[in-house]
Structure formats: structure tokens, C-alpha cells
C-alpha atoms as one frame of an Amber mdcrd trajectory, in Angstrom:
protein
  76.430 106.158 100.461  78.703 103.433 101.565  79.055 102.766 105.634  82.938
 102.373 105.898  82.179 100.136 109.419  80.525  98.207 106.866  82.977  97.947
 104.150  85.870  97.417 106.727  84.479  94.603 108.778  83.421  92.759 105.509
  86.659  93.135 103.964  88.502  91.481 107.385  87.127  87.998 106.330  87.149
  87.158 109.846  83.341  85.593 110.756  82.459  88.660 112.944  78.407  88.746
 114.122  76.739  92.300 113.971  74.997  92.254 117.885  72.044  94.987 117.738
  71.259  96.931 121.104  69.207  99.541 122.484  71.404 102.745 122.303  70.143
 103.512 125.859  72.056 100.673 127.188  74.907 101.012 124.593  77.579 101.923
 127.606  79.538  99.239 128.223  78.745  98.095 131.957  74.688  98.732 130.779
  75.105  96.787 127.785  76.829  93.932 129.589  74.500  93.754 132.054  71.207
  93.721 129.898  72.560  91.300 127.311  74.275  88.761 129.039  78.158  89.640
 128.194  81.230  89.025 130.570  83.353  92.783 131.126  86.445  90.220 130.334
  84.748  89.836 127.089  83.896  93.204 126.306  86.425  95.362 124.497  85.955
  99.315 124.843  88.081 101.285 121.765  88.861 104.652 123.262  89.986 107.771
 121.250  92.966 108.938 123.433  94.218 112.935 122.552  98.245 114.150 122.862
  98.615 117.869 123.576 100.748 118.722 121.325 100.221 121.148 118.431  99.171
 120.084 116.225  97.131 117.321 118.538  97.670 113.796 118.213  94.962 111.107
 118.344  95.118 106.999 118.729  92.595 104.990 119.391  93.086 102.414 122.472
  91.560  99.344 122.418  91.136  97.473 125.950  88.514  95.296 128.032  86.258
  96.577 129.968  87.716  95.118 133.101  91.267  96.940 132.675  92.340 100.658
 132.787  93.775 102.007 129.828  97.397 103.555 130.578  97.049 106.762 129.284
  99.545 108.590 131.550 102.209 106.121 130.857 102.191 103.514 127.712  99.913
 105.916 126.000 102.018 109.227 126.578 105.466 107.777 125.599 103.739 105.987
 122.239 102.549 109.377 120.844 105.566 111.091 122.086 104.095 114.141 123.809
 104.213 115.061 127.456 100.790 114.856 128.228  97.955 112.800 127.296  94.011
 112.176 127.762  91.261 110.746 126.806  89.604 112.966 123.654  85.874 114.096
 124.824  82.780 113.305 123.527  82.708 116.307 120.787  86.613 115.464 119.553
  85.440 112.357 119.599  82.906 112.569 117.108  84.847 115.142 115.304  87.895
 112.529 114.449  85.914 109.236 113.810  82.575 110.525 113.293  81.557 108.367
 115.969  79.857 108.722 119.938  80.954 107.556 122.979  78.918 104.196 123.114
  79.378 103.400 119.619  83.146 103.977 119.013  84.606 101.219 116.976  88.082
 100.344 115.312  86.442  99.642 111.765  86.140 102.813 109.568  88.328 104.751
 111.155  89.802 107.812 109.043  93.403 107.021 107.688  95.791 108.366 109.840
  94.570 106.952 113.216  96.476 104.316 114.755  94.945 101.330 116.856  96.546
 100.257 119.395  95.053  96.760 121.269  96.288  95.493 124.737  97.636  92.210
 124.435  95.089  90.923 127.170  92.770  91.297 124.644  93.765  88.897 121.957
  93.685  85.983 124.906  89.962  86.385 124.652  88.195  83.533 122.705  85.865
  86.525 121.239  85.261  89.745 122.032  82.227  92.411 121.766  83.192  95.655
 120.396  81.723  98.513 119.442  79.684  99.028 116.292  80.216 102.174 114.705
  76.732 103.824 116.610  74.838 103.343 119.722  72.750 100.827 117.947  75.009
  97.494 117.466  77.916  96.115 118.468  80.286  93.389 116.822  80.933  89.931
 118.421  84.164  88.599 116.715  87.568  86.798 117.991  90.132  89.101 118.570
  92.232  88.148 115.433  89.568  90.650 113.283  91.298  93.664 115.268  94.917
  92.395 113.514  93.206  91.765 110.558  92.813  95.459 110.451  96.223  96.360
 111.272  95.837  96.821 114.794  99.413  97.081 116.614  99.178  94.440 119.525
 100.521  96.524 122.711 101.955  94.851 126.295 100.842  96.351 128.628  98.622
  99.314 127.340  96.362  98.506 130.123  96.709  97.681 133.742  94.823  95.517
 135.442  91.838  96.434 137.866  92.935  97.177 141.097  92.653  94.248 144.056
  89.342  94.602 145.222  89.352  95.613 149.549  89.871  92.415 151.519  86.389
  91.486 153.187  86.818  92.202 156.644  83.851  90.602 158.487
């Protein structure tokens, strides 16, 4: 049986590296930590739910040190009054996929990605790789390569950190 992650990232022809990691540390700010890689560089792809029936799904692609939009840029893009992020179990259900591992490549047909711009001013990012398991270190230009719809603003930045007052 063929691994569509697989079969997608090959067929990009972007040089892409396949980055293999202990699926207890495959959460983002774990896996950061333990191997080395920046949160700037890090790109979390997040399966984002409309309520609407039937349900709409998108998945969100963002770096780790930004907050996806959901209640704004994501709501008016799918077009329904309310938004969230999908749970774990819909999660798996639509890209067959868990939290940890949830990548843009393989993807069923029918799913759109959606990739803040702030992420294709990254030199190369690290993604996730389809399971807990492995990641994918690539430049950003793979994501397009995939048909990715470049978004302003479907992220906002982290907030200011508090002033140090000592």
C-alpha cells in the first residue's frame, strides 16, 4: 500500500528532508526544544472545523510562534458563522492523521490549505510528517508546490510579552 505523504512530497520536486523524532516529543514546543529548532521555524498545519451542516474543514498552516485566526480570517473564508479548531478524533477522522503528526501532504481531495504569508518569509520550515514519528524540513515554496493558497494575515502575531518591571 502506497503512503500518499509519501507520494505527495516526492511528487513536489522541492528538496524537502524527512526529520525522524520520538513521537513522545512530537508536539511542537517538545520537539523544538529537544531537537534544536527555532518556533519561527516551525510550521504547525491545523485542521480548523465550520459549524455548518454539513461541516466544513480547512487545514491552517501557521508558525508556531503566531495564533491562528480562527474567529476572524478563518470564519469569513469558510463562510459560516462560527468556527474552531476540529478535535483530536475529527481530526483523525478527515486526514487520517493525529495531533502531532498532522501534515499538508496527503491530504484527502477536498481539503483546502490555507498558509499564512509569514510563513513563506521563512528560509525553511519544519512541518509535520504525516505521524508522530517524523517531520519534514523543506523551504516554504514545497507548501505552494502543493497548491497551498498563501493567506495575509491568517495568523496574528504573539502578543507583546509584559514589560519587565524590576
Amino acid at each position: 500500500m502506497s503512503d500518499p505523504f509519501v507520494a505527495q512530497l516526492s511528487a513536489t520536486g522541492v528538496e524537502h528532508e524527512i526529520v525522524p523524532c520520538d513521537p513522545e516529543r512530537a508536539d511542537t514546543a517538545q520537539f523544538c526544544e529537544a531537537y534544536g529548532y527555532s518556533m519561527d521555524d516551525s510550521a504547525n498545519t491545523i485542521l480548523v472545523v465550520g459549524k455548518s451542516d454539513p461541516p466544513v474543514y480547512a487545514a491552517c498552516i501557521v508558525l508556531a510562534s503566531t495564533r491562528l485566526d480562527v474567529n476572524k480570517t478563518v470564519r469569513k473564508r469558510l463562510g459560516v458563522k462560527k468556527a474552531s479548531f476540529a478535535d483530536g478524533e475529527s481530526t483523525v477522522a478527515i486526514t487520517g492523521m493525529q495531533i502531532g503528526g498532522v501534515t499538508p501532504f496527503g491530504l484527502p481531495a477536498g481539503v483546502p490549505i490555507w498558509v499564512d504569508a509569514r510563513v513563506m518569509e521563512r528560509d525553511r520550515i519544519i512541518l509535520g510528517g504525516g505521524s508522530r514519528d517524523r517531520k519534514v524540513l523543506a523551504p516554504p515554496t514545497i507548501l505552494t508546490a502543493i497548491g497551498a493558497d498563501v493567506v495575509d494575515d491568517l495568523a496574528k502575531p504573539p502578543p507583546d510579552p509584559a514589560p519587565d518591571v524590576t
